[in-house]
Amino acid sequence: MSVPQPPDPIPGARLLFSLDPAVSHLNHGSFGAVPIGVQRAQQRLRDETEANPLRFFTLGLTDRLAHTRRHLATFLGADPDGTALVPNATTGVAVVLQSFGLRPGDEVLTTDHGYGAVDLSIARECRRTGAVTRALRVPLSATDEEVVQIVRSGLRPGRTRLLVVDQLTSPTARLLPVAAVVAVAREHGVPVLVDAAHAPGMLPGTVAGVGADFWVGNLHKWAYAPRGTAVLVVAEPWRQRIEPLVVSWEQESGFPGHVEWQATTDYTAWLAAPVGLFTLRSLGLDRVRAHNAALAAYGQRVLGDALGVPPTELPDPGGPGVAMRIVPLPPGVATDLEAARALRARIAARLATEVSVAGWAGRGWLRVCGQVYNTADEYERLAARLPALLAER
């Protein structure tokens, strides 16, 4: 099986970012990278704030937030009236969980591909309410049809009160058939919360097309927004039940305003987010998506070859356009959270390369991403040096 060819670089794209050129940044999926033009737009908003704080916070800020909300919701194919700006997807999940009204004996159903902080949030809410949580095991090689069947078999009508599922999983970079999962859950009367942290900017399709009761997504990863920019989208029947984590002066306005308004928080990231979308569109949305997915696939293959992983054993993300890929590490390497963090830090310090490392299903996995500022030789250099570093253990 031939090695896939890396895509041609997008001219000038690397110059849009202020990333340290001495480091290979192959982990865009964790914290993103903010283009210089977006940084400057946010700084202008900060300057405006500091020039007259009272005017900034009291004259028209809620209207500016509403305008931003409409802009971002339109890009995502979501209803602006059902979309709230939040700092990140994890915050959106917490808002839903604490508004949902879980009771003793209720069950929150998840999969074993969930994001760690979301799992912790679910566990805390279950402890607080007396509910329980259960994770479905989904094999990494499961087809979309098998995923849907696993969910169908795992639902417990009358007990399962909420299903939480990732659109694109963080530890395993797997695209799940969320629209089909939502349809199955709806047949059984179970509401669904979709954690789409990586979807905005990377994946095609719309929020409306997923059809979930709740959908959360970050724009500070693949949509070039400043960090701290995400949305919570709530279906109309649930909006009256949503409560903010902190009550402030927009409480009486209801959703989405009372979730967004958090007094003296820094709103400049949200207000600058449309500039990130402008940057993405200027580069060409489809062009960026195709480039990033092809580059991630190339990086996975060269790293797999370096570690002796046959191409047939490299996990397929399950759909086109996915700009994150994982590679299995040797047995016994980075199989738990502490060891994974330690290895990530060693790779950063010794190889000047930022990656993600996670332990999942008793195996360590290295995750790399593709982004317009990356080049093929960055993955090749990591592949050339990583085996020796792993052999040192």
mmCIF file of C-alpha atoms in Angstrom:
data_model
loop_
_atom_site.group_PDB
_atom_site.id
_atom_site.type_symbol
_atom_site.label_atom_id
_atom_site.label_comp_id
_atom_site.label_asym_id
_atom_site.label_seq_id
_atom_site.Cartn_x
_atom_site.Cartn_y
_atom_site.Cartn_z
ATOM 1 C CA MET A 1 0.000 0.000 0.000
ATOM 2 C CA SER A 2 1.554 3.290 -1.101
ATOM 3 C CA VAL A 3 2.125 6.181 1.280
ATOM 4 C CA PRO A 4 -0.382 8.998 0.662
ATOM 5 C CA GLN A 5 1.166 12.136 -0.748
ATOM 6 C CA PRO A 6 1.027 15.282 1.389
ATOM 7 C CA PRO A 7 -1.062 18.139 0.023
ATOM 8 C CA ASP A 8 0.468 21.216 -1.525
ATOM 9 C CA PRO A 9 0.889 23.983 1.063
ATOM 10 C CA ILE A 10 -1.554 26.874 0.936
ATOM 11 C CA PRO A 11 0.629 29.860 -0.051
ATOM 12 C CA GLY A 12 1.129 32.380 2.738
ATOM 13 C CA ALA A 13 -0.947 30.484 5.298
ATOM 14 C CA ARG A 14 1.943 29.931 7.715
ATOM 15 C CA LEU A 15 2.555 33.678 7.879
ATOM 16 C CA LEU A 16 -0.937 34.251 9.270
ATOM 17 C CA PHE A 17 0.128 32.807 12.639
ATOM 18 C CA SER A 18 2.576 33.904 15.331
ATOM 19 C CA LEU A 19 3.576 30.382 16.365
ATOM 20 C CA ASP A 20 7.157 29.743 17.498
ATOM 21 C CA PRO A 21 8.982 28.566 14.342
ATOM 22 C CA ALA A 22 11.383 26.494 16.431
ATOM 23 C CA VAL A 23 8.547 24.174 17.452
ATOM 24 C CA SER A 24 6.455 21.806 15.327
ATOM 25 C CA HIS A 25 2.868 22.464 16.366
ATOM 26 C CA LEU A 26 1.089 19.214 15.465
ATOM 27 C CA ASN A 27 -1.667 19.442 18.074
ATOM 28 C CA HIS A 28 -4.029 22.128 16.808
ATOM 29 C CA GLY A 29 -6.984 20.183 18.190
ATOM 30 C CA SER A 30 -6.191 20.923 21.832
ATOM 31 C CA PHE A 31 -6.034 24.727 21.994
ATOM 32 C CA GLY A 32 -6.054 25.879 18.381
ATOM 33 C CA ALA A 33 -3.958 28.772 17.119
ATOM 34 C CA VAL A 34 -5.265 32.301 16.640
ATOM 35 C CA PRO A 35 -4.357 34.077 13.384
ATOM 36 C CA ILE A 36 -2.525 37.368 13.793
ATOM 37 C CA GLY A 37 -5.390 39.351 12.273
ATOM 38 C CA VAL A 38 -7.789 37.883 14.826
ATOM 39 C CA GLN A 39 -5.356 38.645 17.649
ATOM 40 C CA ARG A 40 -5.230 42.258 16.515
ATOM 41 C CA ALA A 41 -9.009 42.515 16.267
ATOM 42 C CA GLN A 42 -9.333 41.259 19.823
ATOM 43 C CA GLN A 43 -6.648 43.671 21.017
ATOM 44 C CA ARG A 44 -8.553 46.578 19.465
ATOM 45 C CA LEU A 45 -11.614 45.474 21.411
ATOM 46 C CA ARG A 46 -9.561 45.293 24.609
ATOM 47 C CA ASP A 47 -8.253 48.777 23.919
ATOM 48 C CA GLU A 48 -11.830 49.965 23.454
ATOM 49 C CA THR A 49 -12.781 48.377 26.775
ATOM 50 C CA GLU A 50 -9.959 50.042 28.675
ATOM 51 C CA ALA A 51 -10.519 53.430 27.070
ATOM 52 C CA ASN A 52 -13.955 53.623 28.710
ATOM 53 C CA PRO A 53 -15.035 50.504 30.624
ATOM 54 C CA LEU A 54 -18.394 51.929 31.658
ATOM 55 C CA ARG A 55 -19.348 52.780 28.100
ATOM 56 C CA PHE A 56 -18.163 49.419 26.758
ATOM 57 C CA PHE A 57 -20.174 47.355 29.246
ATOM 58 C CA THR A 58 -23.316 49.474 29.425
ATOM 59 C CA LEU A 59 -23.916 50.920 25.945
ATOM 60 C CA GLY A 60 -24.969 48.346 23.404
ATOM 61 C CA LEU A 61 -22.863 45.382 24.477
ATOM 62 C CA THR A 62 -25.824 42.975 24.578
ATOM 63 C CA ASP A 63 -26.719 44.031 21.022
ATOM 64 C CA ARG A 64 -23.160 43.412 19.876
ATOM 65 C CA LEU A 65 -23.215 39.982 21.473
ATOM 66 C CA ALA A 66 -26.514 39.195 19.770
ATOM 67 C CA HIS A 67 -25.053 40.261 16.419
ATOM 68 C CA THR A 68 -22.039 37.992 16.969
ATOM 69 C CA ARG A 69 -24.321 35.151 18.018
ATOM 70 C CA ARG A 70 -26.335 35.473 14.804
ATOM 71 C CA HIS A 71 -23.165 35.531 12.704
ATOM 72 C CA LEU A 72 -21.723 32.389 14.292
ATOM 73 C CA ALA A 73 -25.043 30.534 14.347
ATOM 74 C CA THR A 74 -25.562 31.221 10.654
ATOM 75 C CA PHE A 75 -22.117 29.796 9.872
ATOM 76 C CA LEU A 76 -22.959 26.658 11.850
ATOM 77 C CA GLY A 77 -26.442 26.237 10.446
ATOM 78 C CA ALA A 78 -28.028 26.736 13.860
ATOM 79 C CA ASP A 79 -31.020 28.757 15.053
ATOM 80 C CA PRO A 80 -29.656 32.042 16.469
ATOM 81 C CA ASP A 81 -32.503 32.186 18.997
ATOM 82 C CA GLY A 82 -31.407 28.816 20.326
ATOM 83 C CA THR A 83 -27.683 29.542 20.368
ATOM 84 C CA ALA A 84 -25.731 30.907 23.336
ATOM 85 C CA LEU A 85 -22.116 31.992 23.428
ATOM 86 C CA VAL A 86 -20.117 30.153 26.103
ATOM 87 C CA PRO A 87 -16.389 29.956 26.952
ATOM 88 C CA ASN A 88 -15.922 26.358 25.800
ATOM 89 C CA ALA A 89 -17.757 23.133 25.068
ATOM 90 C CA THR A 90 -17.192 21.824 28.584
ATOM 91 C CA THR A 91 -19.004 24.853 30.000
ATOM 92 C CA GLY A 92 -21.900 24.217 27.621
ATOM 93 C CA VAL A 93 -22.105 20.626 28.834
ATOM 94 C CA ALA A 94 -22.155 21.802 32.460
ATOM 95 C CA VAL A 95 -24.992 24.232 31.697
ATOM 96 C CA VAL A 96 -27.072 21.424 30.213
ATOM 97 C CA LEU A 97 -26.334 18.956 32.992
ATOM 98 C CA GLN A 98 -27.198 21.391 35.780
ATOM 99 C CA SER A 99 -30.368 22.519 34.005
ATOM 100 C CA PHE A 100 -31.587 19.058 33.093
ATOM 101 C CA GLY A 101 -33.105 18.067 36.422
ATOM 102 C CA LEU A 102 -31.615 14.637 36.971
ATOM 103 C CA ARG A 103 -33.147 12.623 39.815
ATOM 104 C CA PRO A 104 -32.038 9.604 41.885
ATOM 105 C CA GLY A 105 -31.926 6.522 39.714
ATOM 106 C CA ASP A 106 -31.791 8.393 36.409
ATOM 107 C CA GLU A 107 -29.081 7.286 34.014
ATOM 108 C CA VAL A 108 -26.743 9.361 31.853
ATOM 109 C CA LEU A 109 -25.477 7.184 29.026
ATOM 110 C CA THR A 110 -22.132 7.885 27.321
ATOM 111 C CA THR A 111 -19.518 6.022 25.279
ATOM 112 C CA ASP A 112 -15.972 5.104 26.227
ATOM 113 C CA HIS A 113 -14.687 7.662 23.687
ATOM 114 C CA GLY A 114 -15.817 10.672 25.739
ATOM 115 C CA TYR A 115 -13.689 13.675 26.640
ATOM 116 C CA GLY A 116 -12.225 13.386 30.130
ATOM 117 C CA ALA A 117 -13.466 16.714 31.501
ATOM 118 C CA VAL A 118 -16.993 15.992 30.244
ATOM 119 C CA ASP A 119 -16.898 12.594 31.946
ATOM 120 C CA LEU A 120 -15.870 14.330 35.181
ATOM 121 C CA SER A 121 -18.718 16.831 34.829
ATOM 122 C CA ILE A 122 -21.230 14.032 34.322
ATOM 123 C CA ALA A 123 -19.856 12.136 37.318
ATOM 124 C CA ARG A 124 -20.143 15.215 39.549
ATOM 125 C CA GLU A 125 -23.731 15.903 38.510
ATOM 126 C CA CYS A 126 -24.625 12.280 39.131
ATOM 127 C CA ARG A 127 -23.121 12.433 42.626
ATOM 128 C CA ARG A 128 -25.038 15.627 43.312
ATOM 129 C CA THR A 129 -28.401 14.313 42.129
ATOM 130 C CA GLY A 130 -28.235 10.601 42.850
ATOM 131 C CA ALA A 131 -28.244 9.731 39.148
ATOM 132 C CA VAL A 132 -25.855 7.172 37.679
ATOM 133 C CA THR A 133 -23.672 7.143 34.593
ATOM 134 C CA ARG A 134 -22.837 4.262 32.271
ATOM 135 C CA ALA A 135 -20.441 4.138 29.323
ATOM 136 C CA LEU A 136 -21.025 1.989 26.264
ATOM 137 C CA ARG A 137 -17.970 0.263 24.854
ATOM 138 C CA VAL A 138 -17.560 1.156 21.189
ATOM 139 C CA PRO A 139 -14.706 -0.663 19.411
ATOM 140 C CA LEU A 140 -12.399 1.624 17.476
ATOM 141 C CA SER A 141 -13.066 -0.399 14.329
ATOM 142 C CA ALA A 142 -16.866 -0.338 14.655
ATOM 143 C CA THR A 143 -18.752 0.684 11.522
ATOM 144 C CA ASP A 144 -21.373 3.407 11.651
ATOM 145 C CA GLU A 145 -24.080 0.744 11.573
ATOM 146 C CA GLU A 146 -22.440 -1.075 14.478
ATOM 147 C CA VAL A 147 -22.166 2.152 16.479
ATOM 148 C CA VAL A 148 -25.875 2.810 16.008
ATOM 149 C CA GLN A 149 -26.717 -0.754 17.033
ATOM 150 C CA ILE A 150 -24.535 -0.500 20.158
ATOM 151 C CA VAL A 151 -26.400 2.633 21.174
ATOM 152 C CA ARG A 152 -29.781 1.086 20.353
ATOM 153 C CA SER A 153 -29.005 -1.943 22.500
ATOM 154 C CA GLY A 154 -27.633 0.190 25.323
ATOM 155 C CA LEU A 155 -30.607 2.496 25.781
ATOM 156 C CA ARG A 156 -32.872 1.746 28.745
ATOM 157 C CA PRO A 157 -36.208 3.472 28.086
ATOM 158 C CA GLY A 158 -37.670 4.809 31.287
ATOM 159 C CA ARG A 159 -34.285 4.926 32.987
ATOM 160 C CA THR A 160 -31.868 6.449 30.477
ATOM 161 C CA ARG A 161 -32.661 10.150 30.796
ATOM 162 C CA LEU A 162 -29.837 11.604 28.700
ATOM 163 C CA LEU A 163 -27.396 10.335 26.074
ATOM 164 C CA VAL A 164 -24.092 12.181 25.664
ATOM 165 C CA VAL A 165 -22.160 11.391 22.480
ATOM 166 C CA ASP A 166 -19.188 12.968 20.702
ATOM 167 C CA GLN A 167 -19.419 14.073 17.092
ATOM 168 C CA LEU A 168 -15.644 13.718 16.716
ATOM 169 C CA THR A 169 -13.961 12.019 19.641
ATOM 170 C CA SER A 170 -10.970 13.626 21.302
ATOM 171 C CA PRO A 171 -8.896 10.631 22.494
ATOM 172 C CA THR A 172 -9.531 8.471 19.416
ATOM 173 C CA ALA A 173 -10.182 10.996 16.601
ATOM 174 C CA ARG A 174 -13.212 8.994 15.518
ATOM 175 C CA LEU A 175 -16.138 10.536 13.638
ATOM 176 C CA LEU A 176 -19.371 9.109 15.032
ATOM 177 C CA PRO A 177 -22.702 8.979 13.139
ATOM 178 C CA VAL A 178 -24.396 11.410 15.476
ATOM 179 C CA ALA A 179 -27.426 12.146 13.278
ATOM 180 C CA ALA A 180 -28.277 8.437 13.143
ATOM 181 C CA VAL A 181 -27.619 8.073 16.890
ATOM 182 C CA VAL A 182 -29.927 11.013 17.621
ATOM 183 C CA ALA A 183 -32.656 9.416 15.492
ATOM 184 C CA VAL A 184 -32.404 6.121 17.391
ATOM 185 C CA ALA A 185 -32.464 7.868 20.765
ATOM 186 C CA ARG A 186 -35.509 9.871 19.714
ATOM 187 C CA GLU A 187 -37.345 6.626 18.887
ATOM 188 C CA HIS A 188 -36.857 5.689 22.534
ATOM 189 C CA GLY A 189 -37.702 9.127 23.920
ATOM 190 C CA VAL A 190 -34.150 9.837 25.121
ATOM 191 C CA PRO A 191 -32.750 13.380 24.692
ATOM 192 C CA VAL A 192 -29.230 13.685 23.241
ATOM 193 C CA LEU A 193 -26.380 16.049 24.030
ATOM 194 C CA VAL A 194 -23.780 16.100 21.232
ATOM 195 C CA ASP A 195 -20.272 17.155 22.227
ATOM 196 C CA ALA A 196 -19.061 18.649 18.945
ATOM 197 C CA ALA A 197 -15.993 20.364 20.352
ATOM 198 C CA HIS A 198 -13.999 19.802 17.143
ATOM 199 C CA ALA A 199 -16.763 20.248 14.572
ATOM 200 C CA PRO A 200 -16.958 24.025 13.874
ATOM 201 C CA GLY A 201 -14.619 24.861 11.022
ATOM 202 C CA MET A 202 -13.424 21.291 10.452
ATOM 203 C CA LEU A 203 -16.498 19.261 9.584
ATOM 204 C CA PRO A 204 -19.073 19.990 6.894
ATOM 205 C CA GLY A 205 -22.781 19.819 7.662
ATOM 206 C CA THR A 206 -24.980 21.868 9.944
ATOM 207 C CA VAL A 207 -26.134 21.752 13.530
ATOM 208 C CA ALA A 208 -29.707 21.487 12.285
ATOM 209 C CA GLY A 209 -28.723 18.428 10.286
ATOM 210 C CA VAL A 210 -27.613 16.641 13.466
ATOM 211 C CA GLY A 211 -30.973 17.256 15.108
ATOM 212 C CA ALA A 212 -29.761 16.954 18.697
ATOM 213 C CA ASP A 213 -31.583 18.370 21.698
ATOM 214 C CA PHE A 214 -28.316 19.978 22.827
ATOM 215 C CA TRP A 215 -25.163 20.626 20.794
ATOM 216 C CA VAL A 216 -21.924 22.234 21.967
ATOM 217 C CA GLY A 217 -18.974 23.226 19.785
ATOM 218 C CA ASN A 218 -15.755 25.214 20.087
ATOM 219 C CA LEU A 219 -14.852 27.879 17.561
ATOM 220 C CA HIS A 220 -11.388 28.466 19.018
ATOM 221 C CA LYS A 221 -10.055 25.232 17.546
ATOM 222 C CA TRP A 222 -10.789 24.881 13.825
ATOM 223 C CA ALA A 223 -12.667 28.142 13.181
ATOM 224 C CA TYR A 224 -9.748 30.441 14.161
ATOM 225 C CA ALA A 225 -11.624 32.298 16.908
ATOM 226 C CA PRO A 226 -9.826 33.532 20.017
ATOM 227 C CA ARG A 227 -9.685 30.996 22.813
ATOM 228 C CA GLY A 228 -12.746 31.042 25.015
ATOM 229 C CA THR A 229 -15.263 31.028 22.151
ATOM 230 C CA ALA A 230 -17.848 28.269 21.890
ATOM 231 C CA VAL A 231 -21.596 27.874 21.436
ATOM 232 C CA LEU A 232 -24.359 25.943 23.135
ATOM 233 C CA VAL A 233 -27.276 25.204 20.811
ATOM 234 C CA VAL A 234 -30.543 24.139 22.433
ATOM 235 C CA ALA A 235 -33.640 22.786 20.693
ATOM 236 C CA GLU A 236 -36.753 24.903 21.181
ATOM 237 C CA PRO A 237 -38.605 22.605 23.641
ATOM 238 C CA TRP A 238 -35.706 22.792 26.121
ATOM 239 C CA ARG A 239 -34.853 26.495 26.057
ATOM 240 C CA GLN A 240 -37.104 27.538 28.897
ATOM 241 C CA ARG A 241 -35.419 24.993 31.173
ATOM 242 C CA ILE A 242 -31.860 26.214 30.625
ATOM 243 C CA GLU A 243 -30.317 28.122 33.525
ATOM 244 C CA PRO A 244 -26.895 29.817 33.614
ATOM 245 C CA LEU A 245 -24.161 28.596 35.897
ATOM 246 C CA VAL A 246 -24.001 32.095 37.427
ATOM 247 C CA VAL A 247 -26.975 34.443 37.785
ATOM 248 C CA SER A 248 -26.358 37.997 36.595
ATOM 249 C CA TRP A 249 -28.245 41.024 35.283
ATOM 250 C CA GLU A 250 -29.668 39.364 32.158
ATOM 251 C CA GLN A 251 -31.348 36.612 34.171
ATOM 252 C CA GLU A 252 -34.857 37.836 33.361
ATOM 253 C CA SER A 253 -34.166 37.902 29.612
ATOM 254 C CA GLY A 254 -33.972 34.104 29.515
ATOM 255 C CA PHE A 255 -32.026 31.940 27.107
ATOM 256 C CA PRO A 256 -29.669 32.711 25.441
ATOM 257 C CA GLY A 257 -28.941 36.109 26.982
ATOM 258 C CA HIS A 258 -28.839 34.991 30.599
ATOM 259 C CA VAL A 259 -26.260 32.312 29.782
ATOM 260 C CA GLU A 260 -24.035 34.776 27.894
ATOM 261 C CA TRP A 261 -24.081 37.724 30.282
ATOM 262 C CA GLN A 262 -21.568 37.126 33.051
ATOM 263 C CA ALA A 263 -20.983 40.676 34.308
ATOM 264 C CA THR A 264 -17.345 41.748 33.892
ATOM 265 C CA THR A 265 -16.100 38.736 31.975
ATOM 266 C CA ASP A 266 -13.913 39.464 28.931
ATOM 267 C CA TYR A 267 -16.277 39.440 25.932
ATOM 268 C CA THR A 268 -13.617 40.446 23.423
ATOM 269 C CA ALA A 269 -12.927 36.866 22.305
ATOM 270 C CA TRP A 270 -16.555 36.428 21.281
ATOM 271 C CA LEU A 271 -16.745 39.785 19.526
ATOM 272 C CA ALA A 272 -13.585 39.025 17.535
ATOM 273 C CA ALA A 273 -14.732 35.533 16.513
ATOM 274 C CA PRO A 274 -16.280 36.657 13.173
ATOM 275 C CA VAL A 275 -12.801 37.781 12.085
ATOM 276 C CA GLY A 276 -11.687 34.172 12.476
ATOM 277 C CA LEU A 277 -14.461 33.044 10.152
ATOM 278 C CA PHE A 278 -13.437 35.764 7.683
ATOM 279 C CA THR A 279 -9.879 34.393 7.744
ATOM 280 C CA LEU A 280 -11.122 30.863 7.175
ATOM 281 C CA ARG A 281 -13.304 31.916 4.262
ATOM 282 C CA SER A 282 -10.490 33.998 2.766
ATOM 283 C CA LEU A 283 -8.268 30.922 2.636
ATOM 284 C CA GLY A 284 -11.158 28.905 1.221
ATOM 285 C CA LEU A 285 -13.195 26.768 3.621
ATOM 286 C CA ASP A 286 -13.253 23.643 1.442
ATOM 287 C CA ARG A 287 -9.604 24.104 0.533
ATOM 288 C CA VAL A 288 -8.560 24.334 4.176
ATOM 289 C CA ARG A 289 -10.606 21.301 5.155
ATOM 290 C CA ALA A 290 -9.191 19.155 2.350
ATOM 291 C CA HIS A 291 -5.616 20.295 3.046
ATOM 292 C CA ASN A 292 -5.808 19.652 6.778
ATOM 293 C CA ALA A 293 -7.384 16.219 6.444
ATOM 294 C CA ALA A 294 -4.854 15.086 3.823
ATOM 295 C CA LEU A 295 -1.922 16.354 5.886
ATOM 296 C CA ALA A 296 -3.146 14.577 9.035
ATOM 297 C CA ALA A 297 -3.523 11.354 7.049
ATOM 298 C CA TYR A 298 0.029 11.737 5.729
ATOM 299 C CA GLY A 299 1.364 12.367 9.226
ATOM 300 C CA GLN A 300 -0.404 9.296 10.584
ATOM 301 C CA ARG A 301 1.074 7.122 7.870
ATOM 302 C CA VAL A 302 4.700 8.236 8.209
ATOM 303 C CA LEU A 303 4.526 7.907 11.998
ATOM 304 C CA GLY A 304 2.901 4.503 11.702
ATOM 305 C CA ASP A 305 5.657 3.352 9.360
ATOM 306 C CA ALA A 306 8.320 4.614 11.779
ATOM 307 C CA LEU A 307 6.748 2.717 14.676
ATOM 308 C CA GLY A 308 6.261 -0.460 12.662
ATOM 309 C CA VAL A 309 2.473 -0.247 12.572
ATOM 310 C CA PRO A 310 1.030 -1.882 9.437
ATOM 311 C CA PRO A 311 -1.204 0.467 7.428
ATOM 312 C CA THR A 312 -4.154 -1.851 8.029
ATOM 313 C CA GLU A 313 -3.798 -1.277 11.784
ATOM 314 C CA LEU A 314 -3.869 2.526 11.580
ATOM 315 C CA PRO A 315 -7.310 3.646 12.763
ATOM 316 C CA ASP A 316 -9.555 5.206 10.124
ATOM 317 C CA PRO A 317 -11.467 8.223 11.440
ATOM 318 C CA GLY A 318 -14.597 6.948 9.737
ATOM 319 C CA GLY A 319 -15.253 9.852 7.409
ATOM 320 C CA PRO A 320 -13.664 12.401 5.087
ATOM 321 C CA GLY A 321 -12.468 15.765 6.274
ATOM 322 C CA VAL A 322 -11.162 14.692 9.680
ATOM 323 C CA ALA A 323 -7.978 16.615 10.414
ATOM 324 C CA MET A 324 -6.955 14.550 13.449
ATOM 325 C CA ARG A 325 -5.412 11.080 13.324
ATOM 326 C CA ILE A 326 -4.109 8.675 15.952
ATOM 327 C CA VAL A 327 -1.234 6.185 15.920
ATOM 328 C CA PRO A 328 -0.930 3.284 18.397
ATOM 329 C CA LEU A 329 2.162 3.434 20.569
ATOM 330 C CA PRO A 330 4.142 0.313 21.511
ATOM 331 C CA PRO A 331 2.461 -1.919 24.110
ATOM 332 C CA GLY A 332 2.900 -0.652 27.655
ATOM 333 C CA VAL A 333 3.681 2.944 26.620
ATOM 334 C CA ALA A 334 1.473 5.783 27.913
ATOM 335 C CA THR A 335 -1.431 3.555 28.875
ATOM 336 C CA ASP A 336 -2.813 5.864 31.568
ATOM 337 C CA LEU A 337 -3.310 9.594 32.032
ATOM 338 C CA GLU A 338 -0.178 10.231 34.090
ATOM 339 C CA ALA A 339 2.097 8.321 31.721
ATOM 340 C CA ALA A 340 0.476 9.957 28.677
ATOM 341 C CA ARG A 341 1.079 13.433 30.087
ATOM 342 C CA ALA A 342 4.680 12.585 30.896
ATOM 343 C CA LEU A 343 5.355 11.301 27.375
ATOM 344 C CA ARG A 344 3.749 14.341 25.768
ATOM 345 C CA ALA A 345 6.000 16.578 27.873
ATOM 346 C CA ARG A 346 9.105 14.551 26.883
ATOM 347 C CA ILE A 347 8.263 14.819 23.191
ATOM 348 C CA ALA A 348 7.780 18.571 23.565
ATOM 349 C CA ALA A 349 11.033 19.080 25.477
ATOM 350 C CA ARG A 350 13.278 16.672 23.575
ATOM 351 C CA LEU A 351 11.867 16.808 20.049
ATOM 352 C CA ALA A 352 10.475 20.370 20.003
ATOM 353 C CA THR A 353 7.157 18.974 18.847
ATOM 354 C CA GLU A 354 3.686 19.422 20.302
ATOM 355 C CA VAL A 355 1.397 16.400 20.026
ATOM 356 C CA SER A 356 -1.400 14.838 22.050
ATOM 357 C CA VAL A 357 -0.921 11.545 23.880
ATOM 358 C CA ALA A 358 -3.758 9.612 25.487
ATOM 359 C CA GLY A 359 -4.303 6.265 27.110
ATOM 360 C CA TRP A 360 -7.437 4.550 25.815
ATOM 361 C CA ALA A 361 -8.646 0.967 26.101
ATOM 362 C CA GLY A 362 -5.373 -0.161 27.705
ATOM 363 C CA ARG A 363 -3.216 1.258 24.894
ATOM 364 C CA GLY A 364 -1.266 4.460 24.437
ATOM 365 C CA TRP A 365 -2.149 6.591 21.407
ATOM 366 C CA LEU A 366 -0.362 9.527 19.813
ATOM 367 C CA ARG A 367 -2.625 12.054 18.070
ATOM 368 C CA VAL A 368 -1.487 14.485 15.405
ATOM 369 C CA CYS A 369 -3.464 17.154 13.582
ATOM 370 C CA GLY A 370 -3.126 18.865 10.237
ATOM 371 C CA GLN A 371 -3.434 22.626 9.907
ATOM 372 C CA VAL A 372 -2.524 25.196 7.271
ATOM 373 C CA TYR A 373 0.635 26.222 9.148
ATOM 374 C CA ASN A 374 1.998 22.643 9.147
ATOM 375 C CA THR A 375 4.304 21.087 6.556
ATOM 376 C CA ALA A 376 5.018 17.479 5.660
ATOM 377 C CA ASP A 377 8.600 17.620 6.929
ATOM 378 C CA GLU A 378 7.398 18.286 10.483
ATOM 379 C CA TYR A 379 5.785 14.839 10.638
ATOM 380 C CA GLU A 380 8.795 13.290 8.922
ATOM 381 C CA ARG A 381 11.208 14.746 11.503
ATOM 382 C CA LEU A 382 9.045 13.457 14.345
ATOM 383 C CA ALA A 383 8.871 10.041 12.707
ATOM 384 C CA ALA A 384 12.650 9.913 12.363
ATOM 385 C CA ARG A 385 13.312 10.725 16.025
ATOM 386 C CA LEU A 386 10.366 9.306 17.967
ATOM 387 C CA PRO A 387 11.362 5.601 17.938
ATOM 388 C CA ALA A 388 14.669 6.342 19.665
ATOM 389 C CA LEU A 389 12.951 8.428 22.345
ATOM 390 C CA LEU A 390 10.413 5.674 23.025
ATOM 391 C CA ALA A 391 13.222 3.103 23.238
ATOM 392 C CA GLU A 392 14.763 5.014 26.161
ATOM 393 C CA ARG A 393 12.025 4.055 28.624
#
